[in-house]
Short mmCIF file of C-alpha atoms (C1' of nucleotides) in Angstrom, two decimals:
data_model
loop_
_atom_site.label_atom_id
_atom_site.label_comp_id
_atom_site.label_asym_id
_atom_site.label_seq_id
_atom_site.Cartn_x
_atom_site.Cartn_y
_atom_site.Cartn_z
CA UNK A 1 92.24 50.28 130.04
CA UNK A 2 91.68 46.61 130.45
CA UNK A 3 89.24 44.72 128.28
CA UNK A 4 86.07 44.02 130.21
CA UNK A 5 85.94 40.59 128.57
CA UNK A 6 89.41 39.86 129.80
CA UNK A 7 88.48 40.90 133.31
CA UNK A 8 85.35 38.77 133.17
CA UNK A 9 87.35 35.72 132.19
CA UNK A 10 90.34 36.31 134.46
CA UNK A 11 88.88 37.70 137.62
CA UNK A 12 91.51 36.31 139.98
CA UNK A 13 94.42 37.30 137.79
CA UNK A 14 93.08 40.85 137.54
CA UNK A 15 92.43 41.08 141.28
CA UNK A 16 95.96 39.98 142.00
CA UNK A 17 97.44 42.36 139.45
CA UNK A 18 95.47 45.31 140.77
CA UNK A 19 96.52 44.49 144.32
CA UNK A 20 100.15 44.19 143.26
CA UNK A 21 99.88 47.69 141.84
CA UNK A 22 98.81 48.91 145.27
CA UNK A 23 95.38 49.79 143.96
CA UNK A 24 92.05 49.10 145.52
CA UNK A 25 89.24 48.61 143.03
CA UNK A 26 86.04 46.69 143.65
CA UNK A 27 86.37 44.10 140.91
CA UNK A 28 83.45 42.05 142.16
CA UNK A 29 81.18 45.01 141.83
CA UNK A 30 82.44 45.54 138.30
CA UNK A 31 81.71 41.93 137.44
CA UNK A 32 78.18 42.08 138.75
CA UNK A 33 77.47 45.35 136.97
CA UNK A 34 78.77 43.80 133.79
CA UNK A 35 76.47 40.80 134.15
CA UNK A 36 73.54 43.10 134.78
CA UNK A 37 74.38 45.17 131.77
CA UNK A 38 74.50 42.19 129.47
CA UNK A 39 71.14 40.94 130.71
CA UNK A 40 69.59 44.35 130.05
CA UNK A 41 71.21 44.44 126.66
CA UNK A 42 69.69 41.11 125.67
CA UNK A 43 66.30 42.34 126.76
CA UNK A 44 66.35 45.68 124.99
CA UNK A 45 67.84 44.25 121.83
CA UNK A 46 65.02 41.77 121.49
CA UNK A 47 62.52 44.58 121.69
CA UNK A 48 64.45 46.68 119.23
CA UNK A 49 64.51 43.81 116.81
CA UNK A 50 60.74 43.65 117.03
CA UNK A 51 60.46 47.39 116.50
CA UNK A 52 62.63 47.22 113.43
CA UNK A 53 60.46 44.48 111.94
CA UNK A 54 57.28 46.44 112.52
CA UNK A 55 58.81 49.63 111.17
CA UNK A 56 59.58 47.91 107.93
CA UNK A 57 56.00 46.67 107.68
CA UNK A 58 54.69 50.16 108.35
CA UNK A 59 56.75 51.43 105.50
CA UNK A 60 55.10 48.95 103.17
CA UNK A 61 51.60 49.64 104.50
CA UNK A 62 52.14 53.36 104.02
CA UNK A 63 53.05 52.79 100.42
CA UNK A 64 49.76 51.03 99.90
CA UNK A 65 48.07 53.87 101.73
CA UNK A 66 46.62 51.52 104.30
CA UNK A 67 45.76 52.82 107.77
CA UNK A 68 48.05 51.86 110.61
CA UNK A 69 46.85 53.95 113.54
CA UNK A 70 46.33 50.91 115.76
CA UNK A 71 49.89 49.79 115.13
CA UNK A 72 51.14 53.25 116.07
CA UNK A 73 49.26 52.95 119.34
CA UNK A 74 51.09 49.74 120.22
CA UNK A 75 54.45 50.90 118.99
CA UNK A 76 54.32 54.01 121.08
CA UNK A 77 54.42 51.80 124.14
CA UNK A 78 57.24 49.76 122.67
CA UNK A 79 59.16 52.95 122.03
CA UNK A 80 58.71 54.09 125.61
CA UNK A 81 59.84 50.75 126.94
CA UNK A 82 62.98 50.93 124.82
CA UNK A 83 63.70 54.39 126.09
CA UNK A 84 63.49 53.24 129.70
CA UNK A 85 65.76 50.25 129.11
CA UNK A 86 68.22 52.31 127.07
CA UNK A 87 68.50 54.72 129.96
CA UNK A 88 69.20 51.88 132.34
CA UNK A 89 71.86 50.49 130.03
CA UNK A 90 73.43 53.89 129.68
CA UNK A 91 73.57 54.47 133.40
CA UNK A 92 75.03 51.10 134.17
CA UNK A 93 77.55 51.49 131.36
CA UNK A 94 78.66 54.78 132.83
CA UNK A 95 79.08 53.16 136.18
CA UNK A 96 81.17 50.41 134.62
CA UNK A 97 83.31 52.89 132.72
CA UNK A 98 83.89 54.94 135.85
CA UNK A 99 85.36 51.87 137.47
CA UNK A 100 87.21 50.71 134.39
CA UNK A 101 89.18 53.92 133.83
CA UNK A 102 90.64 53.67 137.32
CA UNK A 103 91.88 50.12 136.95
CA UNK A 104 95.62 50.11 136.37
CA UNK A 105 97.33 47.91 133.85
CA UNK A 106 98.31 44.63 135.38
CA UNK A 107 102.03 43.85 135.62
CA UNK A 108 103.57 41.40 133.20
CA UNK A 109 104.38 38.00 134.67
CA UNK A 110 108.08 38.73 134.31
CA UNK A 111 107.88 41.88 136.42
CA UNK A 112 108.91 41.56 140.06
CA UNK A 113 106.13 41.80 142.61
CA UNK A 114 106.71 44.33 145.35
CA UNK A 115 105.14 47.18 147.24
CA UNK A 116 107.49 50.09 146.58
CA UNK A 117 110.85 51.19 145.27
CA UNK A 118 112.73 49.22 147.92
CA UNK A 119 111.72 46.06 146.09
CA UNK A 120 112.90 47.06 142.65
CA UNK A 121 115.49 44.72 141.23
CA UNK A 122 118.94 45.32 139.86
CA UNK A 123 119.36 44.40 136.19
CA UNK A 124 122.84 45.46 135.12
CA UNK A 125 125.33 48.26 135.33
CA UNK A 126 127.84 49.86 133.01
CA UNK A 127 130.95 51.95 133.36
CA UNK A 128 133.53 52.64 136.00
CA UNK A 129 132.88 55.22 138.69
CA UNK A 130 135.62 57.78 138.59
CA UNK A 131 138.00 58.02 141.55
CA UNK A 132 138.31 61.63 142.63
CA UNK A 133 141.44 63.01 144.26
CA UNK A 134 139.31 65.86 145.62
CA UNK A 135 135.85 66.14 147.09
CA UNK A 136 133.40 66.12 144.15
CA UNK A 137 130.99 69.01 144.25
CA UNK A 138 127.28 69.04 143.54
CA UNK A 139 126.12 70.29 140.16
CA UNK A 140 124.49 73.42 141.59
CA UNK A 141 127.76 74.55 143.12
CA UNK A 142 129.69 73.75 139.97
CA UNK A 143 127.14 75.37 137.71
CA UNK A 144 126.70 78.52 139.73
CA UNK A 145 130.45 78.98 140.09
CA UNK A 146 130.84 78.67 136.33
CA UNK A 147 127.97 81.04 135.71
CA UNK A 148 126.07 78.51 133.62
CA UNK A 149 123.23 77.84 136.06
CA UNK A 150 121.31 80.61 137.82
CA UNK A 151 118.78 79.25 140.28
CA UNK A 152 118.20 82.49 142.09
CA UNK A 153 117.03 84.31 139.01
CA UNK A 154 115.05 81.32 137.77
CA UNK A 155 113.15 81.55 141.04
CA UNK A 156 112.63 85.26 140.47
CA UNK A 157 111.06 84.48 137.11
CA UNK A 158 108.89 81.49 137.93
CA UNK A 159 109.32 80.38 141.52
CA UNK A 160 111.11 77.38 142.86
CA UNK A 161 111.61 74.37 140.66
CA UNK A 162 112.74 76.14 137.52
CA UNK A 163 116.09 76.42 135.83
CA UNK A 164 117.84 79.27 134.08
CA UNK A 165 120.68 78.05 131.90
CA UNK A 166 123.20 80.59 130.74
CA UNK A 167 126.06 80.64 128.28
CA UNK A 168 127.75 77.27 128.00
CA UNK A 169 125.01 75.81 130.20
CA UNK A 170 122.33 76.74 127.71
CA UNK A 171 124.55 75.49 124.93
CA UNK A 172 125.15 72.22 126.73
CA UNK A 173 121.42 71.70 127.02
CA UNK A 174 120.88 72.40 123.35
CA UNK A 175 123.86 70.28 122.35
CA UNK A 176 122.51 67.31 124.27
CA UNK A 177 119.15 67.56 122.56
CA UNK A 178 120.69 67.58 119.11
CA UNK A 179 123.18 64.89 119.96
CA UNK A 180 120.54 62.53 121.31
CA UNK A 181 118.14 63.03 118.43
CA UNK A 182 120.94 62.53 115.92
CA UNK A 183 121.91 59.22 117.49
CA UNK A 184 118.35 57.95 117.60
CA UNK A 185 117.50 58.95 114.06
CA UNK A 186 120.76 58.09 112.32
CA UNK A 187 121.84 55.08 114.30
CA UNK A 188 118.64 53.63 115.75
CA UNK A 189 116.18 54.38 112.99
CA UNK A 190 113.63 56.52 114.78
CA UNK A 191 111.59 59.14 112.95
CA UNK A 192 112.01 62.59 114.41
CA UNK A 193 108.79 64.40 115.22
CA UNK A 194 108.16 67.73 116.83
CA UNK A 195 104.69 67.69 118.38
CA UNK A 196 102.55 70.33 120.09
CA UNK A 197 103.39 70.92 123.74
CA UNK A 198 99.74 71.33 124.65
CA UNK A 199 97.17 68.60 124.15
CA UNK A 200 93.49 67.90 124.52
CA UNK A 201 92.20 65.92 127.45
CA UNK A 202 91.43 63.02 125.10
CA UNK A 203 95.19 62.61 124.60
CA UNK A 204 95.83 62.68 128.32
CA UNK A 205 93.18 60.04 128.79
CA UNK A 206 94.60 57.99 125.96
CA UNK A 207 98.02 57.54 127.49
CA UNK A 208 96.55 57.11 130.97
CA UNK A 209 97.52 60.34 132.74
CA UNK A 210 93.83 61.09 133.13
CA UNK A 211 91.95 60.66 135.29
CA UNK A 212 94.40 59.48 137.91
CA UNK A 213 97.23 61.96 137.50
CA UNK A 214 95.19 65.08 136.88
CA UNK A 215 96.47 66.87 140.01
CA UNK A 216 100.01 66.62 138.66
CA UNK A 217 99.22 68.26 135.35
CA UNK A 218 99.31 71.89 134.35
CA UNK A 219 95.92 72.70 132.94
CA UNK A 220 94.70 75.52 130.74
CA UNK A 221 90.98 75.43 131.52
CA UNK A 222 90.13 78.35 129.24
CA UNK A 223 91.13 76.25 126.30
CA UNK A 224 90.59 72.75 127.68
CA UNK A 225 94.24 71.94 127.09
CA UNK A 226 96.99 70.47 129.19
CA UNK A 227 100.69 71.18 129.10
CA UNK A 228 102.34 67.88 128.29
CA UNK A 229 104.14 66.12 131.15
CA UNK A 230 106.13 64.13 128.59
CA UNK A 231 106.33 63.78 124.81
CA UNK A 232 104.84 60.33 125.31
CA UNK A 233 101.41 61.97 125.36
CA UNK A 234 101.33 63.78 122.01
CA UNK A 235 103.53 61.25 120.22
CA UNK A 236 101.69 58.10 121.28
CA UNK A 237 98.42 59.82 120.40
CA UNK A 238 99.52 60.68 116.86
CA UNK A 239 97.54 57.77 115.46
CA UNK A 240 94.76 57.79 118.04
CA UNK A 241 91.51 56.45 116.66
CA UNK A 242 93.14 54.98 113.58
CA UNK A 243 93.44 51.50 112.16
CA UNK A 244 96.96 51.08 110.82
CA UNK A 245 98.13 48.40 108.43
CA UNK A 246 100.39 45.80 109.97
CA UNK A 247 102.98 46.66 107.32
CA UNK A 248 103.26 50.16 108.82
CA UNK A 249 104.47 48.70 112.10
CA UNK A 250 106.64 49.06 114.01
CA UNK A 251 106.61 52.82 114.11
CA UNK A 252 109.47 54.40 116.01
CA UNK A 253 109.36 58.06 116.96
CA UNK A 254 111.86 60.29 118.67
CA UNK A 255 110.79 63.70 119.87
CA UNK A 256 112.27 66.54 121.81
CA UNK A 257 109.83 68.44 124.00
CA UNK A 258 109.82 70.32 127.25
CA UNK A 259 107.90 68.52 130.00
CA UNK A 260 105.70 70.24 132.55
CA UNK A 261 104.96 68.66 135.89
CA UNK A 262 103.44 70.16 138.98
CA UNK A 263 105.17 67.56 141.15
CA UNK A 264 102.34 67.99 143.61
CA UNK A 265 103.13 66.51 146.96
CA UNK A 266 106.84 66.24 146.37
CA UNK A 267 107.80 69.48 148.03
CA UNK A 268 110.75 69.10 150.30
CA UNK A 269 112.27 66.37 148.21
CA UNK A 270 115.20 67.27 146.04
CA UNK A 271 114.44 70.97 146.23
CA UNK A 272 118.02 71.96 145.68
CA UNK A 273 119.35 72.05 142.17
CA UNK A 274 117.67 70.63 139.12
CA UNK A 275 116.96 67.04 139.93
CA UNK A 276 113.24 67.70 140.33
CA UNK A 277 111.81 70.69 138.49
CA UNK A 278 108.49 71.82 137.03
CA UNK A 279 109.78 72.23 133.52
CA UNK A 280 112.50 70.22 131.89
CA UNK A 281 113.61 69.14 128.45
CA UNK A 282 113.49 65.56 127.36
CA UNK A 283 114.17 63.51 124.27
CA UNK A 284 111.62 60.74 124.19
CA UNK A 285 111.40 57.46 122.29
CA UNK A 286 108.00 56.02 121.43
CA UNK A 287 107.25 52.79 119.61
CA UNK A 288 104.06 51.40 118.19
CA UNK A 289 104.41 47.69 117.59
CA UNK A 290 102.25 44.69 116.88
CA UNK A 291 101.01 42.24 119.42
CA UNK A 292 103.79 39.88 120.42
CA UNK A 293 106.58 42.33 119.66
CA UNK A 294 106.16 44.37 122.82
CA UNK A 295 108.76 42.66 124.99
CA UNK A 296 111.61 42.21 122.55
CA UNK A 297 111.03 45.77 121.33
CA UNK A 298 111.13 47.08 124.89
CA UNK A 299 114.53 45.48 125.40
CA UNK A 300 115.77 47.15 122.23
CA UNK A 301 114.36 50.48 123.30
CA UNK A 302 116.17 50.18 126.59
CA UNK A 303 119.43 49.54 124.75
CA UNK A 304 118.79 52.53 122.48
CA UNK A 305 118.37 54.74 125.53
CA UNK A 306 121.39 53.47 127.44
CA UNK A 307 123.57 53.89 124.37
CA UNK A 308 123.42 57.62 124.97
CA UNK A 309 125.05 57.26 128.38
CA UNK A 310 127.67 54.92 126.99
CA UNK A 311 128.65 57.40 124.32
CA UNK A 312 128.81 60.12 126.95
CA UNK A 313 130.85 57.73 129.11
CA UNK A 314 128.59 58.19 132.10
CA UNK A 315 128.35 55.21 134.47
CA UNK A 316 124.83 53.97 135.07
CA UNK A 317 122.77 51.09 136.30
CA UNK A 318 119.49 49.63 135.18
CA UNK A 319 116.73 48.82 137.62
CA UNK A 320 113.56 46.94 136.95
CA UNK A 321 110.58 48.39 138.74
CA UNK A 322 108.48 46.14 140.91
CA UNK A 323 104.71 46.03 140.50
CA UNK A 324 104.03 48.57 143.24
CA UNK A 325 106.45 51.17 141.89
CA UNK A 326 105.30 51.01 138.29
CA UNK A 327 103.10 53.69 136.79
CA UNK A 328 99.37 53.27 136.30
CA UNK A 329 99.55 52.22 132.65
CA UNK A 330 102.75 50.19 132.63
CA UNK A 331 103.03 46.42 132.42
CA UNK A 332 106.79 46.33 132.70
CA UNK A 333 109.28 49.09 133.34
CA UNK A 334 113.02 49.65 133.48
CA UNK A 335 114.69 52.72 134.89
CA UNK A 336 118.12 53.85 133.80
CA UNK A 337 119.96 55.65 136.56
CA UNK A 338 123.07 57.69 135.93
CA UNK A 339 125.78 57.96 138.54
CA UNK A 340 126.05 61.40 140.10
CA UNK A 341 129.12 61.66 142.34
CA UNK A 342 128.14 65.07 143.67
CA UNK A 343 124.96 63.54 145.04
CA UNK A 344 126.75 60.35 145.92
CA UNK A 345 123.84 58.52 144.32
CA UNK A 346 122.05 57.53 141.18
CA UNK A 347 119.65 59.72 139.22
CA UNK A 348 116.82 58.36 137.14
CA UNK A 349 117.43 59.65 133.63
CA UNK A 350 115.15 57.30 131.76
CA UNK A 351 112.11 55.19 132.33
CA UNK A 352 111.34 52.61 129.66
CA UNK A 353 107.93 51.01 129.84
CA UNK A 354 105.61 48.93 127.77
CA UNK A 355 101.89 49.31 128.15
CA UNK A 356 100.91 46.36 125.99
CA UNK A 357 97.46 47.32 124.61
CA UNK A 358 96.43 49.33 127.67
CA UNK A 359 96.96 52.77 126.13
CA UNK A 360 95.87 51.65 122.68
CA UNK A 361 92.53 50.47 124.00
CA UNK A 362 92.00 53.83 125.67
CA UNK A 363 92.75 55.73 122.51
CA UNK A 364 91.32 53.34 119.94
CA UNK A 365 94.68 52.73 118.30
CA UNK A 366 94.51 49.56 116.23
CA UNK A 367 96.06 47.79 113.28
CA UNK A 368 94.87 45.30 110.73
CA UNK A 369 96.73 42.05 110.65
CA UNK A 370 98.13 41.41 107.19
CA UNK A 371 97.18 37.77 106.92
CA UNK A 372 93.99 37.36 108.93
CA UNK A 373 92.76 40.91 108.17
CA UNK A 374 91.72 41.01 111.79
CA UNK A 375 91.74 44.27 113.70
CA UNK A 376 93.90 44.26 116.81
CA UNK A 377 95.14 46.79 119.30
CA UNK A 378 98.60 48.19 118.78
CA UNK A 379 101.08 47.70 121.60
CA UNK A 380 102.70 50.91 122.77
CA UNK A 381 105.87 51.66 124.67
CA UNK A 382 108.15 54.53 125.39
CA UNK A 383 111.30 55.52 127.15
CA UNK A 384 113.24 58.67 127.80
CA UNK A 385 116.20 58.91 125.60
CA UNK A 386 117.08 60.82 127.82
CA UNK A 387 115.79 63.36 130.36
CA UNK A 388 117.97 66.41 130.03
CA UNK A 389 118.59 68.22 133.32
CA UNK A 390 119.68 65.11 135.10
CA UNK A 391 122.07 64.23 132.31
CA UNK A 392 123.48 67.72 132.69
CA UNK A 393 123.83 67.02 136.40
CA UNK A 394 125.65 63.78 135.67
CA UNK A 395 127.97 65.46 133.19
CA UNK A 396 128.82 68.35 135.49
CA UNK A 397 129.46 66.07 138.44
CA UNK A 398 131.33 63.31 136.59
CA UNK A 399 133.42 65.59 134.39
CA UNK A 400 134.28 68.24 137.02
CA UNK A 401 137.92 69.11 137.61
CA UNK A 402 139.75 70.18 140.74
CA UNK A 403 140.03 73.74 139.38
CA UNK A 404 136.27 74.05 139.03
CA UNK A 405 136.12 73.63 135.27
CA UNK A 406 134.18 70.89 133.53
CA UNK A 407 135.53 68.83 130.64
CA UNK A 408 133.03 68.45 127.81
CA UNK A 409 132.35 64.83 126.80
CA UNK A 410 133.99 64.20 123.46
CA UNK A 411 130.80 63.28 121.69
CA UNK A 412 129.31 66.67 122.51
CA UNK A 413 132.20 68.78 121.37
CA UNK A 414 131.07 69.00 117.73
CA UNK A 415 127.83 70.45 119.04
CA UNK A 416 129.65 72.97 121.25
CA UNK A 417 132.01 74.73 118.96
CA UNK A 418 134.62 72.02 119.45
CA UNK A 419 135.41 73.37 122.88
CA UNK A 420 137.06 70.94 125.28
CA UNK A 421 135.90 72.34 128.54
CA UNK A 422 133.56 74.72 130.27
CA UNK A 423 135.69 77.18 132.18
CA UNK A 424 135.16 80.26 134.21
CA UNK A 425 134.61 82.48 131.22
"C1'" G B 1 88.30 89.15 117.47
"C1'" G B 2 84.51 89.89 112.81
"C1'" A B 3 81.93 87.18 108.55
"C1'" G B 4 80.75 82.75 106.08
"C1'" A B 5 80.92 77.14 104.83
"C1'" G B 6 80.88 72.36 106.48
"C1'" G B 7 81.36 67.74 109.46
"C1'" U B 8 78.78 60.56 105.98
"C1'" G B 9 82.67 54.22 105.47
"C1'" C B 10 90.35 53.58 104.45
"C1'" C B 11 89.89 58.24 100.92
"C1'" U B 12 86.83 61.40 97.55
"C1'" G B 13 81.78 61.99 97.38
"C1'" A B 14 75.87 60.95 96.86
"C1'" G B 15 71.90 60.43 99.98
"C1'" C B 16 62.57 62.57 99.05
"C1'" G B 17 61.67 60.67 107.35
"C1'" G B 18 60.23 54.16 106.15
"C1'" U B 19 64.30 46.94 102.77
"C1'" U B 20 70.30 52.73 103.32
"C1'" G B 21 75.39 49.80 106.49
"C1'" A B 22 74.48 53.49 103.37
"C1'" A B 23 74.90 55.16 95.58
"C1'" A B 24 79.31 56.16 92.62
"C1'" G B 25 84.50 56.49 92.08
"C1'" G B 26 89.29 55.65 94.20
"C1'" G B 27 92.22 52.57 97.30
"C1'" G B 28 92.90 47.63 99.49
"C1'" C B 29 92.35 42.32 98.93
"C1'" G B 30 91.35 37.84 95.62
"C1'" G B 31 91.16 36.16 90.59
"C1'" U B 32 91.66 36.14 84.97
"C1'" C B 33 95.44 37.66 81.50
"C1'" U B 34 101.32 37.85 81.50
"C1'" C B 35 107.85 34.89 81.58
"C1'" G B 36 107.01 38.89 85.11
"C1'" A B 37 104.88 43.62 85.73
"C1'" A B 38 101.63 47.50 84.07
"C1'" A B 39 96.94 48.10 81.84
"C1'" A B 40 92.22 45.92 81.27
"C1'" C B 41 88.32 42.86 83.06
"C1'" C B 42 85.59 39.95 87.00
"C1'" G B 43 84.75 39.36 92.12
"C1'" U B 44 85.31 41.11 97.00
"C1'" U B 45 86.02 44.81 100.79
"C1'" G B 46 83.38 48.62 107.88
"C1'" A B 47 83.82 48.70 113.16
"C1'" C B 48 81.86 47.60 117.80
"C1'" C B 49 78.57 44.88 121.22
"C1'" A B 50 75.37 40.86 122.96
"C1'" C B 51 73.49 35.93 122.45
"C1'" G B 52 73.86 30.89 121.02
"C1'" U B 53 80.02 25.85 121.29
"C1'" U B 54 82.74 26.74 113.96
"C1'" C B 55 78.94 29.02 111.01
"C1'" G B 56 75.28 32.09 112.55
"C1'" U B 57 71.21 35.41 114.90
"C1'" G B 58 70.27 40.14 116.79
"C1'" G B 59 71.62 45.16 118.20
"C1'" U B 60 74.40 49.80 117.73
"C1'" C B 61 77.21 53.25 114.95
"C1'" C B 62 76.62 58.55 109.07
"C1'" C B 63 81.25 64.48 114.69
"C1'" A B 64 79.14 64.35 120.12
"C1'" G B 65 74.91 64.90 123.40
"C1'" G B 66 69.79 65.81 123.81
"C1'" G B 67 64.75 66.34 121.34
"C1'" U B 68 60.53 65.47 117.73
"C1'" U B 69 58.34 60.78 115.60
"C1'" C B 70 55.29 54.48 115.29
"C1'" G B 71 60.13 55.07 112.70
"C1'" A B 72 65.80 59.66 111.72
"C1'" A B 73 72.17 59.76 108.30
"C1'" U B 74 67.79 62.57 106.67
"C1'" C B 75 63.75 67.45 110.92
"C1'" C B 76 64.83 70.67 115.71
"C1'" C B 77 68.22 72.33 119.81
"C1'" U B 78 73.07 72.41 122.22
"C1'" G B 79 78.13 71.50 122.18
"C1'" C B 80 82.68 70.25 119.77
"C1'" C B 81 85.72 70.29 115.57
"C1'" U B 82 87.47 71.61 110.66
"C1'" C B 83 87.87 74.92 106.51
"C1'" U B 84 87.60 79.88 103.85
"C1'" C B 85 87.80 85.31 103.97
"C1'" C B 86 88.93 89.89 106.92
"C1'" G B 87 91.58 91.86 111.17
"C1'" C B 88 95.70 91.16 114.57
"C1'" C B 89 100.34 88.84 115.13
"C1'" A B 90 105.72 85.46 115.91
#
RNA sequence: GGAGAGGUGCCUGAGCGGUUGAAAGGGGCGGUCUCGAAAACCGUUGACCACGUUCGUGGUCCCAGGGUUCGAAUCCCUGCCUCUCCGCCA
């Protein structure tokens, strides 16, 4: 959420930012509602001040047992007037809030302006694409042949868009989770947390999934809970509504969770295999930092995430998203895309974004500055570190052999019984 | 699922319907003392909003939303949440 004061004082900047995010919000209407609200507020507060004065006097008169019926008569009218004005303020505030919650975060000045993914910019790349002396297969063919992926039976269980890992496939998934968390805790200094996989709507609002993304979420209406679409939601919300001490910052969390996404409207795209599924595992990095640290910390977070691919020796590139391709809450966002030879393309395995104080304002997440003792909003950010199925795809496709087996990346071998390859049985 | 208890400031915990933003203690911050620290003592310590250019003035907030009243943290209703016991259960 943007600060109404900021909007008031930067109307043009906000209009431009909103437009660059491909969003259409009537900012002028918001501004005029805001002005109206403040005028009403001034009016009703003057009357309330008067009421408070009189109430105090009544208290004193009562003590002296003096009659005050005539005052009551007058004050009844004052009370009614206040009620009417309060109602007006409440209604107009609701109207303002209904606009405000739909306004996206505005892109950082350093973020490229563009309408969609075709205008994202290349940042850097790493690694050498392997030269194959045979035609590289797609992960679903490799995995099914090895008996480690079973799409047909996954569909029997839950419909399309689900994965059944078996044997070394299941172990590979589990190994990756442990491997990634170990790197981030031991080497990068993140605190491991294991949060609930279901959250209240307040959490979903806090990180900005609600209201806009509601159709993409799995909801449990009986219990007013949502299945999390990413660990970002529970983890960023850990300190919702709190005022932290500056000395507690930055906080760095790493969490493994499954992620549930309806992927509404994306049917037909990437239906084959496990590039786009309704449930997937992910190791997520979340940072809470103080104002001013957001951008350097985002760069570090990006490096922490890409380290995983480097250790796994998987070639990748980094893309910076343009304004129109960024998510609702993001101010700046990098994607890490792993090379997948079987797809002859890149797969997004991580998205690293900073939200500045956008999420924090929604969830009331603040900190007290050590020196000034002032209360400020925390700056939040997160990035996948990394999303699992697509890393599995990249491993299967990059490490496949002519005989159909798959060599296990060295770094994962300790997590997989020191085996060197996944073979036919 | 059955039966109770309760939701007050950073925390614990008081609070007859009328100077209560809220006692007390703890914590935090500042100071005295000390070579330094601890202890002790003194002082201080909420957030948000509006208005007026520092500083101020006013308003709101005692889980949330309604209601009663001239006036509500204090009374009434609804909802939410937490805790305890029993049952069930990984």
